[in-house]
Amino acid sequence: MHQSVVEFAARTPPAAVGPFGDEVFAIAVFAVGILFYLLRRKLPAGLGVSLFVAATTVGVSVTAFKHNWPHASTAENRAFLASHISAGVCVLWALFGWAAGIGGDRREAGSGARSSATFLAWSLVTGIATVVLVAYFLIFEVWDRLLNPDQVFQRLAGGGLWDIAALLAATGLWTLAGRRPEQPVILLGLSAVFVCWTSLLIPAGLGAERALDRSVMPDFLPDWWSWTLHLQIGLATLLLLAAILQEFPYRRRVANAWPDRLDDLIAPYSKWPAFVQSEAVIAGVVLILGVYHVVSPVGARPVPSSAGFVALAASGTTCLFLAYRRWSMLTAELGIALLTAAMVTLFITLAAWLTFDVAADPAVPYAREYVTRIPALFNAALFGLGAALALWHWLPRFWEQQLAADGTPWTTAGRMIPSVRLATFLITALAVLVAFRMALWPKSVASVDPDNTAGRVVAGVAALLFLAAVTARVARRTESAAYASLAIAFVVACTFFAFIRSPSSPERGWLTQHLAVVLAVSALPILALAETARDGAWRGFAAPLWLLALLVLPAYSLWLVVPSERLPSGLSIFFPPGRPPAEWLRPLTLAVLGAVYGLAASREGRKAFLALAGALLLGSLASLYRTYVDSNIFAVSGQGSTVSHESRGQYCCAVRHEHQSRLSTSQADHDSAIRTPI
């Protein structure tokens, strides 16, 4: 008996030992609370019930902490215990509020209603405390998993689900006590938190096989079922259910409007404040998770990629339907973004089915799998972006019939036209970034994989030309120089893609060595195209082509003819560092560029172009003189060869040294002659 008492005292806080421990304090607090409740009619309205609730909450908390103290030795466990206590009293006071509202004191009118409101208010306070604690656990757990994707994380404790379920039950009791417009938003938010907590019950981390570690996975889950996929599918399902819960009451209200409630036909679709913003937050999280799955190893598998496509498509369709029922530009733009991500994910899913053998092979190192998968992923994403570009460009033209004569929209489709046009341009700009990233991938990543198989080259060129054709069609219809510039950028990316992946050959070597002249000469037909497109249907291409012919190509050509020792390493893609161009390339490049600017000056009549052409021609003549004419002055006598630029300094030094030697010899002979007697 003594040993049991000692063990109990050892594991109990000091405040709990003795006759005046926590039990006595809790009993006293309970007694005071009951006293205030009995005197509630003598006190100001709501004060007696509030003091009773506060005293009871403190007593319950002290008792719970005392009996659970051995298990709450750490700060995290104490926070879990506080969450459980606040969730429990939240349900308790919600139950008291519902009961007080049903069976109010008949001897004093309104007493039951006031008591019910006080109980529900305290239930709201304790519920907010529970939400803060639950959010604390969720934020830190999600943050750790995102920052350490390769580290294995055990499942989160399941006790938080009971706390969230208690909050949902308290909200349900609040709804039974009286309907309020804020209740649907609270239910939606708590349901989203519930889905998030269930996703964290799944362990996280990647093993050697780039799949979830089976040692920490539940047996009923497949190895590709990740916590992010669970969260994405759960939130997409929740968004769909929220839309259905709004639709059924609306249809019932419309059906019952005739003939006595016709005013219901013009009533708002939903009277729930902040519900639209909550749906937008959920849709945004689904979109972020969809983008995350595009680049994650687990998301690159065919089955989870297919599930992600379904979640994105369902969420995008739901957002557009909600925008149709109740106009919100934010919801409409989220729907456009989600459907665009769904189209990209669809093509990535098709690519995943074709390349799954490489991604799933544990014998392939992760670095090699990464450099093999990412270019193919970019290629598939370009096809998806091209399909989205074609769709979002066609829809506004089709929806123009939904505009009034003065251009005012009178339908949801008409209101979406500006958002769709903006999305079209942003999608095209994003596709340009992806195109150049794919084209320059072998040069930007240290890899043994040249990414130049026949299938990859054909697929890459096809995707880039498809995007160039679609963007050029948009530029022609809209006469937009911005779209024309993007179309030209796709053509340039296609050129880079094909050249970098072309096999080594004498032709490629010749083109690499003479690239400066080739680029300078190519500026002439581009300038002619700019002049041709100036007055036709392709007038939007005139300015970008002029910019390409008179700025981009000349600047790159001049960069290539700079001596290689002045080139920073890594800035030139085609010109190998430490390998100077041929001496005749510099004057020829300058002469061709002078001709280009001379032609531009003759067409535009601008003196600046003429002055630049003259400067380039003078530079060409000066370079030619230094290369060939000036070199002949230092030719070696008797050998018929000229001295190169590199040995010219050494030759001058040798001549000067020989001359000084001759002068010294002559002076010595003269002195010797003077000193010799006749």
XYZ file of C-alpha atoms in Angstrom:
678
model
C 0.000 0.000 0.000
C 2.807 2.393 0.917
C 4.617 1.561 -2.337
C 1.497 2.362 -4.356
C 1.138 5.713 -2.601
C 4.788 6.531 -3.265
C 4.509 5.618 -6.949
C 1.341 7.729 -7.257
C 3.053 10.676 -5.563
C 6.103 10.312 -7.797
C 4.118 10.543 -10.979
C 1.688 13.239 -9.766
C 2.430 16.982 -9.836
C 3.195 18.477 -6.442
C 0.041 20.566 -6.504
C -2.067 17.386 -6.532
C -0.603 15.990 -3.291
C -2.127 16.808 0.046
C -5.595 17.637 1.341
C -5.773 20.826 -0.653
C -4.854 19.303 -4.014
C -6.478 19.677 -7.399
C -9.494 17.542 -6.427
C -10.541 19.944 -3.685
C -9.964 22.918 -5.971
C -12.039 21.362 -8.735
C -14.896 20.527 -6.347
C -14.866 24.060 -5.002
C -14.965 25.527 -8.475
C -17.857 23.256 -9.439
C -19.766 24.304 -6.310
C -19.254 28.000 -7.026
C -20.420 27.503 -10.598
C -23.595 25.725 -9.520
C -24.264 28.486 -6.988
C -24.026 31.140 -9.686
C -26.349 29.125 -11.919
C -28.964 28.882 -9.189
C -28.758 32.633 -8.639
C -28.917 33.465 -12.350
C -32.319 35.179 -12.001
C -30.929 37.529 -9.348
C -27.950 38.510 -11.489
C -27.888 40.524 -14.729
C -29.022 38.653 -17.818
C -26.480 36.062 -18.883
C -24.016 36.706 -16.047
C -25.032 33.743 -13.888
C -24.888 31.302 -16.804
C -21.525 32.714 -17.920
C -19.998 32.322 -14.460
C -21.369 28.790 -14.244
C -19.887 27.890 -17.632
C -16.516 29.471 -16.790
C -16.265 27.755 -13.396
C -17.278 24.384 -14.824
C -14.778 24.707 -17.707
C -11.953 25.504 -15.285
C -12.888 22.596 -13.036
C -13.064 20.131 -15.910
C -9.714 21.349 -17.233
C -7.967 21.039 -13.870
C -9.367 17.547 -13.302
C -8.448 16.367 -16.785
C -4.897 17.699 -16.557
C -4.422 16.081 -13.162
C -5.484 12.596 -14.203
C -3.731 12.727 -17.575
C -0.510 14.395 -16.393
C 1.764 11.305 -16.764
C 0.820 11.112 -20.456
C 1.102 14.880 -20.998
C 4.733 15.227 -20.025
C 5.697 17.019 -23.265
C 4.397 20.294 -24.669
C 2.891 18.528 -27.678
C 0.951 16.085 -25.502
C -0.269 18.906 -23.288
C -1.463 20.754 -26.387
C -3.303 17.615 -27.533
C -4.909 17.327 -24.095
C -5.973 20.981 -24.187
C -7.507 20.412 -27.607
C -9.463 17.410 -26.323
C -10.731 19.359 -23.313
C -11.820 22.393 -25.332
C -13.556 20.178 -27.916
C -15.376 18.270 -25.177
C -16.684 21.358 -23.389
C -17.594 22.857 -26.788
C -20.000 19.965 -27.426
C -21.203 20.111 -23.807
C -22.179 23.793 -23.923
C -23.713 23.385 -27.372
C -25.861 20.595 -25.941
C -26.837 22.799 -22.991
C -27.688 25.630 -25.363
C -29.874 23.416 -27.512
C -31.636 22.000 -24.422
C -32.156 25.470 -22.927
C -33.660 26.673 -26.172
C -36.129 23.786 -26.253
C -37.212 23.773 -22.603
C -36.924 27.393 -21.491
C -38.155 28.625 -18.163
C -41.825 29.433 -18.631
C -42.007 31.564 -15.513
C -39.863 34.245 -17.117
C -40.370 34.978 -20.768
C -37.164 34.932 -22.734
C -35.046 33.405 -19.970
C -34.538 30.178 -21.869
C -33.575 32.041 -25.012
C -31.026 34.142 -23.110
C -29.538 31.055 -21.438
C -29.382 29.253 -24.771
C -27.569 32.176 -26.394
C -25.082 32.315 -23.505
C -24.349 28.598 -23.675
C -23.896 28.774 -27.454
C -21.607 31.786 -27.135
C -19.344 29.887 -24.736
C -19.485 26.916 -27.086
C -18.258 29.206 -29.854
C -15.383 30.480 -27.687
C -14.188 26.988 -26.763
C -14.662 25.890 -30.373
C -12.392 28.687 -31.589
C -9.771 27.577 -29.057
C -10.013 24.032 -30.424
C -9.650 25.258 -33.998
C -6.523 27.223 -33.059
C -4.919 24.155 -31.492
C -5.885 21.894 -34.405
C -4.549 24.452 -36.893
C -1.288 24.535 -34.931
C -0.802 20.790 -35.386
C -1.806 20.851 -39.054
C 0.373 23.790 -40.072
C 3.549 22.469 -38.470
C 3.010 18.921 -39.743
C 2.314 20.040 -43.323
C 5.237 22.481 -43.201
C 7.659 19.758 -42.098
C 6.455 17.360 -44.791
C 6.755 19.916 -47.564
C 10.222 21.083 -46.538
C 11.551 17.541 -46.091
C 9.983 15.443 -48.861
C 12.620 12.700 -48.630
C 12.253 12.201 -44.891
C 9.869 9.543 -43.578
C 7.108 10.943 -41.359
C 4.917 8.734 -39.213
C 1.183 9.157 -39.251
C -0.293 11.951 -37.211
C -2.208 10.985 -34.078
C -5.836 10.180 -34.745
C -7.127 11.981 -31.648
C -7.489 15.180 -33.611
C -10.262 13.587 -35.677
C -12.373 13.245 -32.522
C -11.843 16.918 -31.774
C -12.946 17.929 -35.275
C -15.898 15.540 -35.075
C -16.853 17.165 -31.772
C -16.776 20.584 -33.425
C -18.983 19.290 -36.233
C -21.419 17.873 -33.660
C -21.462 21.195 -31.813
C -22.215 23.009 -35.065
C -25.042 20.577 -35.720
C -26.536 21.260 -32.265
C -26.195 24.983 -32.929
C -28.125 24.481 -36.186
C -30.870 22.600 -34.342
C -31.139 25.428 -31.836
C -31.651 27.943 -34.638
C -30.438 28.372 -38.205
C -27.919 31.091 -38.898
C -26.351 32.098 -42.241
C -22.827 31.532 -40.865
C -23.365 27.863 -40.088
C -22.785 26.470 -43.643
C -19.427 28.261 -43.828
C -18.373 26.799 -40.483
C -19.436 23.317 -41.573
C -17.509 23.663 -44.833
C -14.369 24.858 -43.063
C -14.493 22.110 -40.449
C -15.049 19.497 -43.159
C -11.954 20.760 -45.001
C -9.934 20.541 -41.766
C -11.261 17.011 -41.243
C -10.096 15.994 -44.734
C -6.686 17.562 -44.101
C -6.263 15.660 -40.825
C -7.231 12.349 -42.448
C -4.583 12.950 -45.119
C -1.947 13.376 -42.412
C -2.870 9.971 -41.017
C -0.982 8.617 -44.054
C 2.802 8.409 -43.557
C 4.964 10.530 -45.820
C 8.407 10.041 -47.295
C 10.073 8.421 -50.276
C 12.046 5.232 -50.065
C 14.719 3.900 -52.381
C 12.085 2.787 -54.872
C 10.599 6.295 -55.100
C 7.411 5.015 -53.482
C 6.018 5.298 -50.004
C 7.871 3.168 -47.494
C 5.750 0.059 -46.925
C 7.085 -0.381 -43.396
C 5.095 2.642 -42.217
C 2.138 2.308 -44.594
C -1.224 0.813 -43.606
C -1.884 -2.501 -45.295
C -5.078 -1.364 -47.016
C -3.381 1.521 -48.869
C -1.441 1.021 -52.120
C 2.091 2.347 -52.279
C 1.116 5.147 -54.690
C -1.578 6.578 -52.393
C 0.230 9.587 -50.950
C -1.057 12.041 -48.398
C -1.098 14.869 -50.964
C -3.187 12.802 -53.369
C -5.564 11.949 -50.527
C -5.853 15.640 -49.673
C -6.460 16.639 -53.285
C -9.161 14.035 -53.899
C -10.804 14.730 -50.541
C -10.982 18.500 -51.087
C -12.252 18.057 -54.650
C -15.002 15.765 -53.363
C -15.856 18.262 -50.629
C -16.102 21.068 -53.188
C -18.449 18.989 -55.322
C -20.650 18.136 -52.322
C -20.794 21.801 -51.316
C -22.046 22.704 -54.782
C -24.695 19.968 -54.628
C -25.863 21.132 -51.190
C -26.387 24.610 -52.618
C -28.131 23.395 -55.762
C -30.850 21.250 -54.199
C -32.377 23.992 -51.998
C -32.286 26.403 -54.936
C -34.139 24.006 -57.217
C -36.687 23.248 -54.514
C -37.238 26.962 -53.962
C -37.743 27.562 -57.689
C -40.122 24.617 -57.978
C -42.259 25.889 -55.079
C -42.309 29.513 -56.234
C -45.444 29.158 -58.350
C -47.948 30.675 -57.787
C -47.655 32.293 -54.335
C -43.893 32.810 -53.936
C -42.804 34.349 -57.201
C -40.409 36.643 -55.348
C -38.238 33.572 -54.679
C -37.338 33.512 -58.372
C -35.326 36.716 -58.031
C -33.859 35.847 -54.634
C -30.061 35.306 -54.432
C -28.802 31.854 -55.238
C -27.236 31.546 -51.800
C -27.465 33.732 -48.706
C -24.464 32.232 -46.956
C -21.776 34.869 -46.301
C -18.138 34.004 -47.038
C -19.165 30.714 -48.632
C -17.839 31.767 -52.032
C -14.483 32.729 -50.532
C -14.261 29.414 -48.683
C -14.950 27.498 -51.885
C -12.276 29.554 -53.635
C -9.710 28.653 -50.963
C -10.521 24.950 -51.321
C -10.306 25.148 -55.127
C -6.980 26.982 -54.853
C -5.541 24.231 -52.647
C -6.692 21.606 -55.166
C -4.935 23.577 -57.930
C -1.690 23.877 -55.953
C -1.701 20.161 -55.206
C -2.287 19.408 -58.885
C 0.767 21.457 -59.867
C 2.781 19.764 -57.115
C 1.857 16.328 -58.423
C 3.130 17.246 -61.878
C 6.752 17.333 -60.689
C 6.609 14.882 -57.788
C 7.897 11.309 -58.342
C 4.780 9.724 -56.882
C 2.519 11.905 -59.013
C 4.381 10.831 -62.145
C 2.940 7.335 -61.823
C 0.014 6.570 -64.134
C -2.655 5.709 -61.563
C -2.199 8.689 -59.194
C -1.801 10.986 -62.180
C -5.140 9.749 -63.510
C -6.746 10.348 -60.120
C -5.292 13.856 -60.036
C -6.748 14.557 -63.477
C -10.213 13.519 -62.287
C -9.907 15.723 -59.185
C -8.797 18.753 -61.214
C -11.480 18.284 -63.862
C -14.219 17.858 -61.255
C -13.082 20.920 -59.303
C -12.802 23.063 -62.441
C -16.257 22.056 -63.648
C -17.697 22.739 -60.187
C -16.158 26.221 -60.086
C -17.557 27.117 -63.513
C -20.991 25.818 -62.479
C -20.882 27.899 -59.308
C -19.880 30.949 -61.334
C -22.861 30.264 -63.598
C -25.280 30.044 -60.675
C -23.794 32.945 -58.738
C -21.385 35.150 -60.628
C -17.951 35.519 -59.104
C -14.929 36.381 -61.216
C -12.639 34.705 -58.686
C -14.550 31.435 -58.968
C -14.612 31.659 -62.768
C -10.865 32.251 -63.018
C -10.195 29.377 -60.644
C -12.340 27.161 -62.872
C -10.294 28.196 -65.919
C -7.023 27.507 -64.104
C -8.232 24.122 -62.823
C -9.415 22.970 -66.241
C -6.125 24.097 -67.790
C -4.222 22.097 -65.169
C -6.538 19.161 -65.865
C -5.687 19.249 -69.589
C -1.974 19.389 -68.816
C -2.336 16.525 -66.337
C -4.217 14.475 -68.934
C -1.328 14.609 -71.391
C 1.162 13.988 -68.588
C -0.878 10.922 -67.616
C -0.609 9.592 -71.163
C 3.150 10.181 -71.050
C 3.321 8.460 -67.655
C 1.727 5.328 -69.084
C 4.376 5.300 -71.829
C 7.415 5.992 -69.593
C 6.317 4.194 -66.442
C 8.856 1.409 -66.964
C 11.737 3.845 -66.431
C 10.159 5.712 -63.525
C 9.236 2.529 -61.653
C 12.504 0.657 -62.149
C 14.382 0.727 -58.816
C 17.605 -0.200 -60.618
C 17.610 3.191 -62.349
C 19.262 5.842 -60.140
C 17.006 8.689 -59.102
C 19.180 11.307 -60.820
C 18.987 9.470 -64.134
C 15.264 8.918 -63.728
C 14.839 12.632 -63.028
C 16.749 13.864 -66.086
C 14.904 11.326 -68.240
C 11.425 12.078 -66.895
C 11.473 15.868 -66.736
C 12.020 16.575 -70.487
C 9.255 14.131 -71.395
C 7.077 15.792 -68.764
C 7.768 19.209 -70.323
C 6.886 17.788 -73.719
C 3.569 16.407 -72.497
C 2.812 19.653 -70.661
C 3.373 21.607 -73.894
C 0.749 19.516 -75.684
C -1.663 20.150 -72.809
C -0.940 23.880 -72.811
C -1.434 23.943 -76.579
C -4.825 22.262 -76.252
C -5.824 24.703 -73.506
C -4.611 27.625 -75.624
C -6.712 26.513 -78.578
C -9.797 26.021 -76.389
C -9.583 29.291 -74.462
C -8.932 31.233 -77.681
C -11.961 29.768 -79.426
C -14.449 30.178 -76.560
C -14.384 34.026 -76.341
C -15.030 34.264 -80.081
C -17.956 31.902 -79.658
C -19.232 33.795 -76.599
C -19.249 37.167 -78.345
C -22.848 36.463 -79.301
C -23.636 36.776 -75.571
C -22.801 40.490 -75.690
C -25.230 43.299 -76.311
C -24.858 45.713 -79.188
C -22.764 48.062 -77.047
C -20.552 45.219 -75.822
C -22.224 44.833 -72.424
C -22.370 41.185 -71.268
C -25.781 39.879 -70.308
C -24.870 36.251 -69.515
C -22.239 34.469 -67.451
C -20.370 33.478 -70.605
C -20.194 37.106 -71.676
C -18.790 38.123 -68.289
C -16.094 35.470 -68.575
C -14.676 36.792 -71.874
C -12.067 39.167 -70.312
C -10.915 36.489 -67.859
C -10.587 33.869 -70.598
C -8.593 36.212 -72.834
C -6.230 37.038 -69.993
C -5.856 33.343 -69.214
C -5.050 32.670 -72.874
C -2.140 35.100 -72.834
C -0.813 33.823 -69.497
C -0.996 30.221 -70.722
C 0.944 31.158 -73.848
C 3.629 32.950 -71.843
C 3.924 29.958 -69.512
C 4.224 27.653 -72.510
C 7.131 29.756 -73.833
C 9.009 29.315 -70.553
C 8.383 25.569 -70.585
C 9.432 25.378 -74.254
C 12.818 27.001 -73.680
C 13.342 24.947 -70.541
C 12.755 21.767 -72.518
C 14.862 22.940 -75.469
C 17.886 23.829 -73.323
C 17.536 20.919 -70.896
C 20.645 18.943 -72.014
C 22.750 22.118 -71.685
C 21.370 23.106 -68.282
C 21.599 19.731 -66.504
C 24.733 17.628 -66.115
C 23.405 14.388 -67.557
C 24.661 11.423 -69.495
C 21.309 11.265 -71.280
C 21.435 13.477 -74.422
C 17.630 13.334 -74.764
C 17.972 12.887 -78.521
C 16.062 9.703 -79.287
C 13.927 9.752 -82.402
C 10.702 9.715 -80.420
C 11.776 12.589 -78.216
C 12.907 14.729 -81.149
C 9.707 14.125 -83.111
C 7.478 14.724 -80.096
C 9.342 17.873 -79.065
C 9.365 19.417 -82.538
C 5.684 18.536 -83.001
C 4.705 20.175 -79.704
C 6.676 23.343 -80.417
C 5.403 23.682 -83.988
C 1.843 23.037 -82.802
C 2.137 25.834 -80.251
C 3.754 28.117 -82.829
C 0.904 27.471 -85.289
C -1.825 28.046 -82.696
C -0.175 31.216 -81.391
C 0.421 32.521 -84.917
C -3.255 31.976 -85.709
C -4.203 33.933 -82.590
C -1.775 36.717 -83.553
C -3.221 36.888 -87.070
C -6.809 37.116 -85.838
C -6.110 39.657 -83.118
C -3.303 41.529 -84.951
C -1.407 41.408 -81.670
C 2.327 42.006 -81.628
C 2.520 40.278 -78.228
C 1.125 36.996 -79.565
C 3.310 37.350 -82.655
C 6.378 37.675 -80.426
C 5.363 34.539 -78.539
C 4.861 32.635 -81.804
C 8.353 33.647 -82.939
C 9.686 32.567 -79.555
C 8.224 29.090 -80.132
C 9.993 28.910 -83.506
C 13.276 29.946 -81.894
C 12.796 27.340 -79.146
C 12.115 24.710 -81.797
C 15.349 25.678 -83.569
C 17.310 25.384 -80.332
C 15.634 22.061 -79.541
C 16.507 20.526 -82.919
C 20.061 21.910 -83.045
C 21.058 20.838 -79.520
C 19.789 17.304 -80.106
C 21.240 16.932 -83.596
C 23.996 14.293 -83.863
C 27.624 15.275 -84.275
C 28.487 15.676 -87.972
C 30.703 17.790 -90.251
C 27.686 19.913 -91.139
C 26.996 20.702 -87.483
C 30.658 21.497 -86.946
C 30.684 23.861 -89.911
C 27.510 25.559 -88.697
C 28.941 25.932 -85.192
C 32.154 27.501 -86.481
C 30.389 29.892 -88.852
C 27.317 30.591 -86.750
C 28.034 34.326 -86.499
C 27.921 34.767 -90.290
C 24.897 32.478 -90.606
C 22.926 34.519 -88.083
C 23.941 37.775 -89.708
C 22.899 36.533 -93.149
C 19.595 35.172 -91.789
C 18.707 38.673 -90.620
C 18.252 39.705 -94.270
C 15.312 37.387 -95.125
C 13.766 38.065 -91.723
C 13.927 41.772 -92.471
C 12.300 41.094 -95.836
C 9.529 39.130 -94.085
C 8.952 42.045 -91.721
C 8.529 44.378 -94.693
C 6.172 41.920 -96.403
C 3.984 41.462 -93.311
C 3.750 45.172 -92.738
C 0.629 45.859 -94.778
C -1.072 42.442 -94.926
C -3.124 40.290 -92.606
C 0.030 39.370 -90.696
C 0.851 42.953 -89.744
C 1.167 41.948 -86.110
C 4.418 40.137 -86.981
C 6.113 43.216 -88.440
C 7.387 44.707 -85.187
C 8.636 41.417 -83.647
C 10.406 40.465 -86.877
C 12.054 43.886 -87.050
C 13.178 43.451 -83.455
C 14.567 40.010 -84.234
C 16.392 41.116 -87.390
C 17.809 44.398 -86.069
C 18.486 43.657 -82.419
C 18.502 39.999 -81.353
C 20.398 38.406 -84.236
C 22.960 41.234 -84.635
C 23.655 41.287 -80.893
C 24.213 37.526 -80.808
C 26.376 37.632 -83.947
C 28.575 40.345 -82.477
C 28.799 38.342 -79.273
C 30.079 35.321 -81.168
C 32.894 37.190 -82.916
C 34.297 38.515 -79.643
C 37.611 36.770 -78.854
C 36.961 33.695 -76.745
C 39.176 34.816 -73.866
C 36.694 37.650 -73.292
C 33.663 35.342 -73.159
C 32.384 34.408 -69.689
C 32.116 30.651 -69.435
C 28.617 29.231 -69.668
C 26.988 32.206 -71.406
C 27.391 30.963 -74.954
C 25.482 27.822 -75.878
C 26.930 27.124 -79.296
C 30.449 28.581 -79.134
C 32.911 26.495 -77.107
C 35.029 28.553 -74.695
C 38.699 28.792 -75.499
C 38.188 28.297 -79.232
C 38.582 31.594 -81.158
C 36.721 32.140 -84.440
C 38.488 32.256 -87.746
C 40.073 35.606 -88.495
C 37.902 36.268 -91.537
C 34.635 35.738 -89.633
C 34.837 39.050 -87.839
C 35.126 41.356 -90.881
C 32.587 39.326 -92.858
C 30.069 39.378 -89.985
C 30.459 43.127 -89.548
C 30.058 43.688 -93.290
C 26.864 41.630 -93.486
C 25.404 43.408 -90.470
C 26.291 46.732 -92.063
C 24.367 45.648 -95.144
C 21.385 44.690 -92.968
C 21.263 48.090 -91.288
C 21.849 49.801 -94.617
C 18.812 48.008 -96.059
C 16.781 48.985 -92.998
C 17.887 52.616 -93.395
C 16.840 52.621 -97.056
C 13.402 51.258 -96.182
C 12.756 53.350 -93.093
C 14.740 56.477 -93.907
C 16.244 56.703 -90.449
C 19.656 58.286 -90.056
C 20.409 56.212 -86.960
C 20.314 53.004 -88.999
C 22.473 54.618 -91.672
C 25.054 55.743 -89.101
C 25.110 52.288 -87.541
C 25.574 50.705 -90.989
C 28.500 53.024 -91.685
C 30.102 52.233 -88.343
C 29.797 48.495 -88.942
C 31.305 48.774 -92.434
C 34.209 50.839 -91.096
C 34.708 48.275 -88.361
C 34.707 45.533 -90.976
C 37.376 47.333 -93.036
C 39.477 47.992 -89.955
C 39.230 44.359 -88.862
C 40.115 43.218 -92.366
C 43.117 45.562 -92.439
C 44.392 44.334 -89.051
C 43.876 40.722 -90.037
C 45.528 40.609 -93.470
C 47.139 43.868 -94.605
C 48.886 44.779 -91.371
C 50.082 41.216 -90.920
C 52.001 41.281 -94.210
C 54.279 44.070 -92.908
C 55.646 41.661 -90.352
C 56.257 38.838 -92.807
C 59.396 36.844 -92.146
C 62.018 37.552 -94.844
C 62.970 34.558 -97.009
C 60.127 32.302 -95.822
C 57.212 33.871 -97.650
C 54.914 33.498 -94.612
C 53.184 36.054 -92.485
C 53.394 36.318 -88.759
C 50.246 35.546 -86.823
C 48.720 37.901 -84.296
C 49.869 35.739 -81.440
C 53.598 35.686 -82.535
C 53.756 39.267 -83.791
C 54.891 40.627 -80.430
C 57.588 37.991 -80.093
C 58.850 38.753 -83.643
C 59.065 42.492 -82.927
C 61.026 41.794 -79.764
C 63.459 39.578 -81.695
C 64.008 42.263 -84.390
C 64.534 44.938 -81.757
C 67.032 42.736 -79.887
C 68.959 42.009 -83.100
C 69.109 45.712 -83.941
C 70.425 46.587 -80.514
C 73.056 43.839 -80.820
C 74.240 45.292 -84.138
C 74.458 48.772 -82.613
C 76.480 47.415 -79.713
C 78.855 45.591 -82.076
C 79.373 48.688 -84.198
C 80.087 50.820 -81.157
C 82.596 48.245 -79.866
C 84.391 48.140 -83.198
C 84.579 51.912 -83.281
C 86.064 52.093 -79.781
C 88.575 49.395 -80.625
C 89.655 51.279 -83.724
C 90.301 54.440 -81.715
C 92.405 52.661 -79.128
C 94.565 50.774 -81.697
C 97.834 52.632 -82.556
C 98.586 53.403 -86.145
